[in-house]
């Protein structure tokens, strides 16, 4: 067993504190990764606060992990010592169900294993990337292209795949009229990916305060949803809407912005139920859908796509002692746009 330094939440709604973790010995198909950077995702905050259900504490979050391979198991052939790699939201799945065989491990019918707070196949509780090292099954370790800035690549392992997967699934490309709701940690990456896919991209944000950033990330248009005229002006305008916010919104108003056969997909996960009037759908054969990250194969595809098109998260690099402050800033939308922990500060 390897002892590593980490930060963990001792209980719900308590500040994260320094601690140590025990990582398992490297098995025949495992990879030991010395973690260099770990992104802070809004999901981390929801999870450690218990917003999405009871948790096992103490809990070390973090599913946006990049680092270097320092040891591989005897049967590992796809990674070697010194490789630049990453780990996203998944570290295991059943491998046998239909969804896993299709490369959709996020929808594993036997229950996928999340990078932290999940029960692994050996019965242990997984602990995440706010730490100095992690042992992961080689099948769930991703190659980080050299063309990507290493720190900026970390958030792509959640924010990147969370936005890339629905944009690809609903065939966004040249000629598509796409709206991205929210210009935060997810939205600013979604704008870049939609632009790189060739779509005409509109940002729908509460205010115009981030308009210049939106244009820099590739948005063609930018509207404030706090202005009621926005919904009148843009009625029936979009083929696809990507909702990235994790807050309650008026779904009927946003659905009215879809054209005939348009789809609105939620990737933000608010802790309260959302409701809609079915007539907002049937009046123009619209669809309302959801999407959950992506499988390992698609996540690697996303990383390669981002490297090819220069898509990276805008990051603020922080030390471990700033994690709790960063949580507060994420919740108040003051981080532009992803906080990333330099894990060398955990030593």
JSON list of C-alpha atoms in Angstrom, two decimals, residues 141-327:
[
{"chain": "A", "resi": 141, "resn": "UNK", "atom": "CA", "xyz": [-6.34, 5.81, -18.12]},
{"chain": "A", "resi": 142, "resn": "UNK", "atom": "CA", "xyz": [-6.27, 8.33, -20.99]},
{"chain": "A", "resi": 143, "resn": "UNK", "atom": "CA", "xyz": [-3.44, 9.69, -23.09]},
{"chain": "A", "resi": 144, "resn": "UNK", "atom": "CA", "xyz": [-3.00, 13.48, -22.83]},
{"chain": "A", "resi": 145, "resn": "UNK", "atom": "CA", "xyz": [-1.76, 14.87, -26.17]},
{"chain": "A", "resi": 146, "resn": "UNK", "atom": "CA", "xyz": [1.44, 16.88, -25.97]},
{"chain": "A", "resi": 147, "resn": "UNK", "atom": "CA", "xyz": [-0.24, 19.75, -27.83]},
{"chain": "A", "resi": 148, "resn": "UNK", "atom": "CA", "xyz": [-2.45, 20.48, -24.82]},
{"chain": "A", "resi": 149, "resn": "UNK", "atom": "CA", "xyz": [-1.31, 22.65, -21.94]},
{"chain": "A", "resi": 150, "resn": "UNK", "atom": "CA", "xyz": [-1.09, 20.15, -19.09]},
{"chain": "A", "resi": 151, "resn": "UNK", "atom": "CA", "xyz": [-2.95, 22.16, -16.44]},
{"chain": "A", "resi": 152, "resn": "UNK", "atom": "CA", "xyz": [-5.59, 23.31, -18.93]},
{"chain": "A", "resi": 153, "resn": "UNK", "atom": "CA", "xyz": [-6.15, 19.71, -20.03]},
{"chain": "A", "resi": 154, "resn": "UNK", "atom": "CA", "xyz": [-7.31, 18.58, -16.58]},
{"chain": "A", "resi": 155, "resn": "UNK", "atom": "CA", "xyz": [-10.81, 20.13, -16.75]},
{"chain": "A", "resi": 156, "resn": "UNK", "atom": "CA", "xyz": [-11.36, 18.61, -20.18]},
{"chain": "A", "resi": 157, "resn": "UNK", "atom": "CA", "xyz": [-11.65, 15.24, -18.45]},
{"chain": "A", "resi": 158, "resn": "UNK", "atom": "CA", "xyz": [-15.03, 16.35, -17.14]},
{"chain": "A", "resi": 159, "resn": "UNK", "atom": "CA", "xyz": [-16.04, 19.68, -18.68]},
{"chain": "A", "resi": 160, "resn": "UNK", "atom": "CA", "xyz": [-14.65, 18.67, -22.06]},
{"chain": "A", "resi": 161, "resn": "UNK", "atom": "CA", "xyz": [-16.32, 15.29, -22.39]},
{"chain": "A", "resi": 162, "resn": "UNK", "atom": "CA", "xyz": [-19.55, 16.49, -20.74]},
{"chain": "A", "resi": 163, "resn": "UNK", "atom": "CA", "xyz": [-20.04, 19.05, -23.51]},
{"chain": "A", "resi": 164, "resn": "UNK", "atom": "CA", "xyz": [-18.37, 17.20, -26.39]},
{"chain": "A", "resi": 165, "resn": "UNK", "atom": "CA", "xyz": [-20.46, 14.03, -26.06]},
{"chain": "A", "resi": 166, "resn": "UNK", "atom": "CA", "xyz": [-23.92, 15.60, -26.57]},
{"chain": "A", "resi": 167, "resn": "UNK", "atom": "CA", "xyz": [-22.68, 17.92, -29.30]},
{"chain": "A", "resi": 168, "resn": "UNK", "atom": "CA", "xyz": [-21.40, 14.91, -31.23]},
{"chain": "A", "resi": 169, "resn": "UNK", "atom": "CA", "xyz": [-24.37, 12.67, -30.38]},
{"chain": "A", "resi": 170, "resn": "UNK", "atom": "CA", "xyz": [-26.84, 15.22, -31.76]},
{"chain": "A", "resi": 171, "resn": "UNK", "atom": "CA", "xyz": [-24.68, 15.76, -34.85]},
{"chain": "A", "resi": 172, "resn": "UNK", "atom": "CA", "xyz": [-23.76, 19.39, -34.32]},
{"chain": "A", "resi": 173, "resn": "UNK", "atom": "CA", "xyz": [-21.67, 20.65, -37.21]},
{"chain": "A", "resi": 174, "resn": "UNK", "atom": "CA", "xyz": [-21.54, 23.19, -40.05]},
{"chain": "A", "resi": 175, "resn": "UNK", "atom": "CA", "xyz": [-24.95, 24.78, -40.49]},
{"chain": "A", "resi": 176, "resn": "UNK", "atom": "CA", "xyz": [-26.10, 23.96, -36.95]},
{"chain": "A", "resi": 177, "resn": "UNK", "atom": "CA", "xyz": [-27.53, 26.82, -34.92]},
{"chain": "A", "resi": 178, "resn": "UNK", "atom": "CA", "xyz": [-26.46, 26.12, -31.33]},
{"chain": "A", "resi": 179, "resn": "UNK", "atom": "CA", "xyz": [-27.15, 27.93, -28.07]},
{"chain": "A", "resi": 180, "resn": "UNK", "atom": "CA", "xyz": [-25.09, 27.31, -24.95]},
{"chain": "A", "resi": 181, "resn": "UNK", "atom": "CA", "xyz": [-26.86, 28.21, -21.72]},
{"chain": "A", "resi": 182, "resn": "UNK", "atom": "CA", "xyz": [-24.36, 29.45, -19.14]},
{"chain": "A", "resi": 183, "resn": "UNK", "atom": "CA", "xyz": [-20.80, 30.73, -19.54]},
{"chain": "A", "resi": 184, "resn": "UNK", "atom": "CA", "xyz": [-19.18, 28.99, -16.61]},
{"chain": "A", "resi": 185, "resn": "UNK", "atom": "CA", "xyz": [-16.84, 26.05, -16.20]},
{"chain": "A", "resi": 186, "resn": "UNK", "atom": "CA", "xyz": [-18.83, 23.84, -18.58]},
{"chain": "A", "resi": 187, "resn": "UNK", "atom": "CA", "xyz": [-20.22, 26.49, -20.88]},
{"chain": "A", "resi": 188, "resn": "UNK", "atom": "CA", "xyz": [-16.95, 28.13, -21.86]},
{"chain": "A", "resi": 189, "resn": "UNK", "atom": "CA", "xyz": [-15.63, 24.75, -23.04]},
{"chain": "A", "resi": 190, "resn": "UNK", "atom": "CA", "xyz": [-18.89, 23.90, -24.79]},
{"chain": "A", "resi": 191, "resn": "UNK", "atom": "CA", "xyz": [-18.73, 27.15, -26.74]},
{"chain": "A", "resi": 192, "resn": "UNK", "atom": "CA", "xyz": [-15.22, 26.33, -27.95]},
{"chain": "A", "resi": 193, "resn": "UNK", "atom": "CA", "xyz": [-16.14, 22.79, -28.99]},
{"chain": "A", "resi": 194, "resn": "UNK", "atom": "CA", "xyz": [-19.34, 23.84, -30.79]},
{"chain": "A", "resi": 195, "resn": "UNK", "atom": "CA", "xyz": [-17.36, 26.52, -32.63]},
{"chain": "A", "resi": 196, "resn": "UNK", "atom": "CA", "xyz": [-14.66, 24.02, -33.57]},
{"chain": "A", "resi": 197, "resn": "UNK", "atom": "CA", "xyz": [-17.35, 21.69, -34.93]},
{"chain": "A", "resi": 198, "resn": "UNK", "atom": "CA", "xyz": [-18.41, 24.46, -37.28]},
{"chain": "A", "resi": 199, "resn": "UNK", "atom": "CA", "xyz": [-21.68, 25.54, -35.66]},
{"chain": "A", "resi": 200, "resn": "UNK", "atom": "CA", "xyz": [-23.06, 29.05, -35.36]},
{"chain": "A", "resi": 201, "resn": "UNK", "atom": "CA", "xyz": [-22.85, 29.55, -31.59]},
{"chain": "A", "resi": 202, "resn": "UNK", "atom": "CA", "xyz": [-24.95, 31.76, -29.34]},
{"chain": "A", "resi": 203, "resn": "UNK", "atom": "CA", "xyz": [-24.35, 32.18, -25.61]},
{"chain": "A", "resi": 204, "resn": "UNK", "atom": "CA", "xyz": [-27.36, 32.63, -23.34]},
{"chain": "A", "resi": 205, "resn": "UNK", "atom": "CA", "xyz": [-26.15, 34.01, -20.01]},
{"chain": "A", "resi": 206, "resn": "UNK", "atom": "CA", "xyz": [-27.91, 35.91, -17.25]},
{"chain": "A", "resi": 207, "resn": "UNK", "atom": "CA", "xyz": [-25.97, 39.08, -18.00]},
{"chain": "A", "resi": 208, "resn": "UNK", "atom": "CA", "xyz": [-23.60, 40.43, -20.62]},
{"chain": "A", "resi": 209, "resn": "UNK", "atom": "CA", "xyz": [-20.68, 40.58, -18.16]},
{"chain": "A", "resi": 210, "resn": "UNK", "atom": "CA", "xyz": [-18.77, 37.80, -19.92]},
{"chain": "A", "resi": 211, "resn": "UNK", "atom": "CA", "xyz": [-19.61, 38.84, -23.48]},
{"chain": "A", "resi": 212, "resn": "UNK", "atom": "CA", "xyz": [-16.04, 39.60, -24.49]},
{"chain": "A", "resi": 213, "resn": "UNK", "atom": "CA", "xyz": [-14.89, 36.25, -23.13]},
{"chain": "A", "resi": 214, "resn": "UNK", "atom": "CA", "xyz": [-17.67, 34.54, -25.06]},
{"chain": "A", "resi": 215, "resn": "UNK", "atom": "CA", "xyz": [-16.53, 36.08, -28.32]},
{"chain": "A", "resi": 216, "resn": "UNK", "atom": "CA", "xyz": [-12.95, 35.07, -27.52]},
{"chain": "A", "resi": 217, "resn": "UNK", "atom": "CA", "xyz": [-14.06, 31.48, -27.05]},
{"chain": "A", "resi": 218, "resn": "UNK", "atom": "CA", "xyz": [-15.83, 31.46, -30.41]},
{"chain": "A", "resi": 219, "resn": "UNK", "atom": "CA", "xyz": [-19.39, 32.67, -29.76]},
{"chain": "A", "resi": 220, "resn": "UNK", "atom": "CA", "xyz": [-20.99, 34.40, -32.71]},
{"chain": "A", "resi": 221, "resn": "UNK", "atom": "CA", "xyz": [-23.76, 35.96, -30.60]},
{"chain": "A", "resi": 222, "resn": "UNK", "atom": "CA", "xyz": [-24.33, 36.68, -26.92]},
{"chain": "A", "resi": 223, "resn": "UNK", "atom": "CA", "xyz": [-27.63, 37.47, -25.17]},
{"chain": "A", "resi": 224, "resn": "UNK", "atom": "CA", "xyz": [-28.69, 38.20, -21.60]},
{"chain": "A", "resi": 225, "resn": "UNK", "atom": "CA", "xyz": [-31.48, 35.92, -20.36]},
{"chain": "A", "resi": 226, "resn": "UNK", "atom": "CA", "xyz": [-32.37, 38.50, -17.69]},
{"chain": "A", "resi": 227, "resn": "UNK", "atom": "CA", "xyz": [-33.81, 40.56, -20.55]},
{"chain": "A", "resi": 228, "resn": "UNK", "atom": "CA", "xyz": [-37.31, 39.25, -21.42]},
{"chain": "A", "resi": 229, "resn": "UNK", "atom": "CA", "xyz": [-36.88, 40.54, -24.97]},
{"chain": "A", "resi": 230, "resn": "UNK", "atom": "CA", "xyz": [-34.21, 37.86, -25.52]},
{"chain": "A", "resi": 231, "resn": "UNK", "atom": "CA", "xyz": [-36.82, 35.11, -25.51]},
{"chain": "A", "resi": 232, "resn": "UNK", "atom": "CA", "xyz": [-39.11, 37.03, -27.84]},
{"chain": "A", "resi": 233, "resn": "UNK", "atom": "CA", "xyz": [-36.31, 37.91, -30.25]},
{"chain": "A", "resi": 234, "resn": "UNK", "atom": "CA", "xyz": [-34.84, 34.38, -30.39]},
{"chain": "A", "resi": 235, "resn": "UNK", "atom": "CA", "xyz": [-38.03, 32.32, -30.46]},
{"chain": "A", "resi": 236, "resn": "UNK", "atom": "CA", "xyz": [-37.64, 29.29, -32.73]},
{"chain": "A", "resi": 237, "resn": "UNK", "atom": "CA", "xyz": [-34.00, 30.09, -33.55]},
{"chain": "A", "resi": 238, "resn": "UNK", "atom": "CA", "xyz": [-31.96, 27.05, -32.55]},
{"chain": "A", "resi": 239, "resn": "UNK", "atom": "CA", "xyz": [-31.46, 23.49, -33.71]},
{"chain": "A", "resi": 240, "resn": "UNK", "atom": "CA", "xyz": [-29.74, 22.52, -30.48]},
{"chain": "A", "resi": 241, "resn": "UNK", "atom": "CA", "xyz": [-29.51, 24.01, -26.99]},
{"chain": "A", "resi": 242, "resn": "UNK", "atom": "CA", "xyz": [-26.90, 22.81, -24.51]},
{"chain": "A", "resi": 243, "resn": "UNK", "atom": "CA", "xyz": [-27.89, 23.71, -20.96]},
{"chain": "A", "resi": 244, "resn": "UNK", "atom": "CA", "xyz": [-24.79, 23.72, -18.76]},
{"chain": "A", "resi": 245, "resn": "UNK", "atom": "CA", "xyz": [-26.16, 25.38, -15.62]},
{"chain": "A", "resi": 246, "resn": "UNK", "atom": "CA", "xyz": [-26.80, 23.46, -12.40]},
{"chain": "A", "resi": 247, "resn": "UNK", "atom": "CA", "xyz": [-29.60, 25.75, -11.26]},
{"chain": "A", "resi": 248, "resn": "UNK", "atom": "CA", "xyz": [-33.35, 25.84, -11.68]},
{"chain": "A", "resi": 249, "resn": "UNK", "atom": "CA", "xyz": [-34.45, 27.51, -14.91]},
{"chain": "A", "resi": 250, "resn": "UNK", "atom": "CA", "xyz": [-37.78, 28.04, -16.69]},
{"chain": "A", "resi": 251, "resn": "UNK", "atom": "CA", "xyz": [-37.62, 25.18, -19.15]},
{"chain": "A", "resi": 252, "resn": "UNK", "atom": "CA", "xyz": [-40.66, 26.30, -21.14]},
{"chain": "A", "resi": 253, "resn": "UNK", "atom": "CA", "xyz": [-39.00, 29.62, -21.95]},
{"chain": "A", "resi": 254, "resn": "UNK", "atom": "CA", "xyz": [-35.83, 27.93, -23.21]},
{"chain": "A", "resi": 255, "resn": "UNK", "atom": "CA", "xyz": [-37.70, 25.24, -25.13]},
{"chain": "A", "resi": 256, "resn": "UNK", "atom": "CA", "xyz": [-39.52, 28.01, -26.99]},
{"chain": "A", "resi": 257, "resn": "UNK", "atom": "CA", "xyz": [-36.17, 28.98, -28.51]},
{"chain": "A", "resi": 258, "resn": "UNK", "atom": "CA", "xyz": [-35.92, 25.67, -30.38]},
{"chain": "A", "resi": 259, "resn": "UNK", "atom": "CA", "xyz": [-36.83, 25.40, -34.04]},
{"chain": "A", "resi": 260, "resn": "UNK", "atom": "CA", "xyz": [-38.89, 22.55, -35.47]},
{"chain": "A", "resi": 261, "resn": "UNK", "atom": "CA", "xyz": [-37.35, 19.21, -34.40]},
{"chain": "A", "resi": 262, "resn": "UNK", "atom": "CA", "xyz": [-34.85, 21.01, -32.17]},
{"chain": "A", "resi": 263, "resn": "UNK", "atom": "CA", "xyz": [-33.36, 19.40, -29.07]},
{"chain": "A", "resi": 264, "resn": "UNK", "atom": "CA", "xyz": [-32.42, 20.85, -25.71]},
{"chain": "A", "resi": 265, "resn": "UNK", "atom": "CA", "xyz": [-29.99, 18.73, -23.70]},
{"chain": "A", "resi": 266, "resn": "UNK", "atom": "CA", "xyz": [-29.25, 19.15, -20.02]},
{"chain": "A", "resi": 267, "resn": "UNK", "atom": "CA", "xyz": [-25.74, 18.47, -18.77]},
{"chain": "A", "resi": 268, "resn": "UNK", "atom": "CA", "xyz": [-26.04, 20.68, -15.70]},
{"chain": "A", "resi": 269, "resn": "UNK", "atom": "CA", "xyz": [-27.51, 18.75, -12.75]},
{"chain": "A", "resi": 270, "resn": "UNK", "atom": "CA", "xyz": [-29.51, 20.96, -10.40]},
{"chain": "A", "resi": 271, "resn": "UNK", "atom": "CA", "xyz": [-30.29, 19.45, -6.98]},
{"chain": "A", "resi": 272, "resn": "UNK", "atom": "CA", "xyz": [-34.02, 20.26, -7.41]},
{"chain": "A", "resi": 273, "resn": "UNK", "atom": "CA", "xyz": [-36.53, 18.80, -9.90]},
{"chain": "A", "resi": 274, "resn": "UNK", "atom": "CA", "xyz": [-37.32, 20.75, -13.07]},
{"chain": "A", "resi": 275, "resn": "UNK", "atom": "CA", "xyz": [-40.79, 20.90, -14.60]},
{"chain": "A", "resi": 276, "resn": "UNK", "atom": "CA", "xyz": [-42.10, 21.75, -18.04]},
{"chain": "A", "resi": 277, "resn": "UNK", "atom": "CA", "xyz": [-45.35, 22.12, -19.94]},
{"chain": "A", "resi": 278, "resn": "UNK", "atom": "CA", "xyz": [-45.59, 19.32, -22.48]},
{"chain": "A", "resi": 279, "resn": "UNK", "atom": "CA", "xyz": [-47.05, 21.75, -25.03]},
{"chain": "A", "resi": 280, "resn": "UNK", "atom": "CA", "xyz": [-43.60, 23.37, -25.16]},
{"chain": "A", "resi": 281, "resn": "UNK", "atom": "CA", "xyz": [-42.48, 20.11, -26.80]},
{"chain": "A", "resi": 282, "resn": "UNK", "atom": "CA", "xyz": [-45.36, 18.91, -28.91]},
{"chain": "A", "resi": 283, "resn": "UNK", "atom": "CA", "xyz": [-45.99, 22.26, -30.60]},
{"chain": "A", "resi": 284, "resn": "UNK", "atom": "CA", "xyz": [-42.84, 21.96, -32.71]},
{"chain": "A", "resi": 285, "resn": "UNK", "atom": "CA", "xyz": [-41.86, 18.29, -32.26]},
{"chain": "A", "resi": 286, "resn": "UNK", "atom": "CA", "xyz": [-39.12, 19.40, -29.89]},
{"chain": "A", "resi": 287, "resn": "UNK", "atom": "CA", "xyz": [-37.10, 17.10, -27.64]},
{"chain": "A", "resi": 288, "resn": "UNK", "atom": "CA", "xyz": [-35.76, 17.55, -24.12]},
{"chain": "A", "resi": 289, "resn": "UNK", "atom": "CA", "xyz": [-32.88, 15.24, -23.24]},
{"chain": "A", "resi": 290, "resn": "UNK", "atom": "CA", "xyz": [-30.00, 14.65, -20.88]},
{"chain": "A", "resi": 291, "resn": "UNK", "atom": "CA", "xyz": [-26.41, 13.53, -21.30]},
{"chain": "A", "resi": 292, "resn": "UNK", "atom": "CA", "xyz": [-23.84, 12.08, -18.88]},
{"chain": "A", "resi": 293, "resn": "UNK", "atom": "CA", "xyz": [-20.10, 12.56, -19.55]},
{"chain": "A", "resi": 294, "resn": "UNK", "atom": "CA", "xyz": [-18.87, 9.97, -22.11]},
{"chain": "A", "resi": 295, "resn": "UNK", "atom": "CA", "xyz": [-17.17, 6.61, -22.36]},
{"chain": "A", "resi": 296, "resn": "UNK", "atom": "CA", "xyz": [-13.42, 6.09, -22.34]},
{"chain": "A", "resi": 297, "resn": "UNK", "atom": "CA", "xyz": [-13.14, 5.77, -26.13]},
{"chain": "A", "resi": 298, "resn": "UNK", "atom": "CA", "xyz": [-15.10, 8.99, -26.68]},
{"chain": "A", "resi": 299, "resn": "UNK", "atom": "CA", "xyz": [-13.14, 10.81, -23.98]},
{"chain": "A", "resi": 300, "resn": "UNK", "atom": "CA", "xyz": [-9.90, 10.01, -25.79]},
{"chain": "A", "resi": 301, "resn": "UNK", "atom": "CA", "xyz": [-11.51, 11.16, -29.03]},
{"chain": "A", "resi": 302, "resn": "UNK", "atom": "CA", "xyz": [-12.43, 14.44, -27.29]},
{"chain": "A", "resi": 303, "resn": "UNK", "atom": "CA", "xyz": [-8.89, 14.99, -26.03]},
{"chain": "A", "resi": 304, "resn": "UNK", "atom": "CA", "xyz": [-7.47, 14.43, -29.50]},
{"chain": "A", "resi": 305, "resn": "UNK", "atom": "CA", "xyz": [-10.10, 16.75, -31.00]},
{"chain": "A", "resi": 306, "resn": "UNK", "atom": "CA", "xyz": [-9.28, 19.49, -28.49]},
{"chain": "A", "resi": 307, "resn": "UNK", "atom": "CA", "xyz": [-5.56, 19.13, -29.20]},
{"chain": "A", "resi": 308, "resn": "UNK", "atom": "CA", "xyz": [-6.19, 19.41, -32.94]},
{"chain": "A", "resi": 309, "resn": "UNK", "atom": "CA", "xyz": [-8.45, 22.47, -32.63]},
{"chain": "A", "resi": 310, "resn": "UNK", "atom": "CA", "xyz": [-6.73, 24.32, -29.79]},
{"chain": "A", "resi": 311, "resn": "UNK", "atom": "CA", "xyz": [-9.59, 23.86, -27.31]},
{"chain": "A", "resi": 312, "resn": "UNK", "atom": "CA", "xyz": [-8.48, 24.24, -23.69]},
{"chain": "A", "resi": 313, "resn": "UNK", "atom": "CA", "xyz": [-10.10, 25.22, -20.43]},
{"chain": "A", "resi": 314, "resn": "UNK", "atom": "CA", "xyz": [-9.36, 28.69, -19.10]},
{"chain": "A", "resi": 315, "resn": "UNK", "atom": "CA", "xyz": [-7.82, 28.00, -15.71]},
{"chain": "A", "resi": 316, "resn": "UNK", "atom": "CA", "xyz": [-6.75, 29.55, -12.44]},
{"chain": "A", "resi": 317, "resn": "UNK", "atom": "CA", "xyz": [-3.90, 27.60, -10.84]},
{"chain": "A", "resi": 318, "resn": "UNK", "atom": "CA", "xyz": [-4.20, 27.35, -7.06]},
{"chain": "A", "resi": 319, "resn": "UNK", "atom": "CA", "xyz": [-2.40, 25.77, -4.14]},
{"chain": "A", "resi": 320, "resn": "UNK", "atom": "CA", "xyz": [-3.97, 23.18, -1.87]},
{"chain": "A", "resi": 321, "resn": "UNK", "atom": "CA", "xyz": [-4.46, 25.74, 0.88]},
{"chain": "A", "resi": 322, "resn": "UNK", "atom": "CA", "xyz": [-6.81, 27.65, -1.46]},
{"chain": "A", "resi": 323, "resn": "UNK", "atom": "CA", "xyz": [-9.22, 24.77, -2.11]},
{"chain": "A", "resi": 324, "resn": "UNK", "atom": "CA", "xyz": [-11.93, 25.90, 0.31]},
{"chain": "A", "resi": 325, "resn": "UNK", "atom": "CA", "xyz": [-11.71, 29.47, -0.94]},
{"chain": "A", "resi": 326, "resn": "UNK", "atom": "CA", "xyz": [-11.99, 28.15, -4.50]},
{"chain": "A", "resi": 327, "resn": "UNK", "atom": "CA", "xyz": [-15.14, 26.24, -3.56]}
]
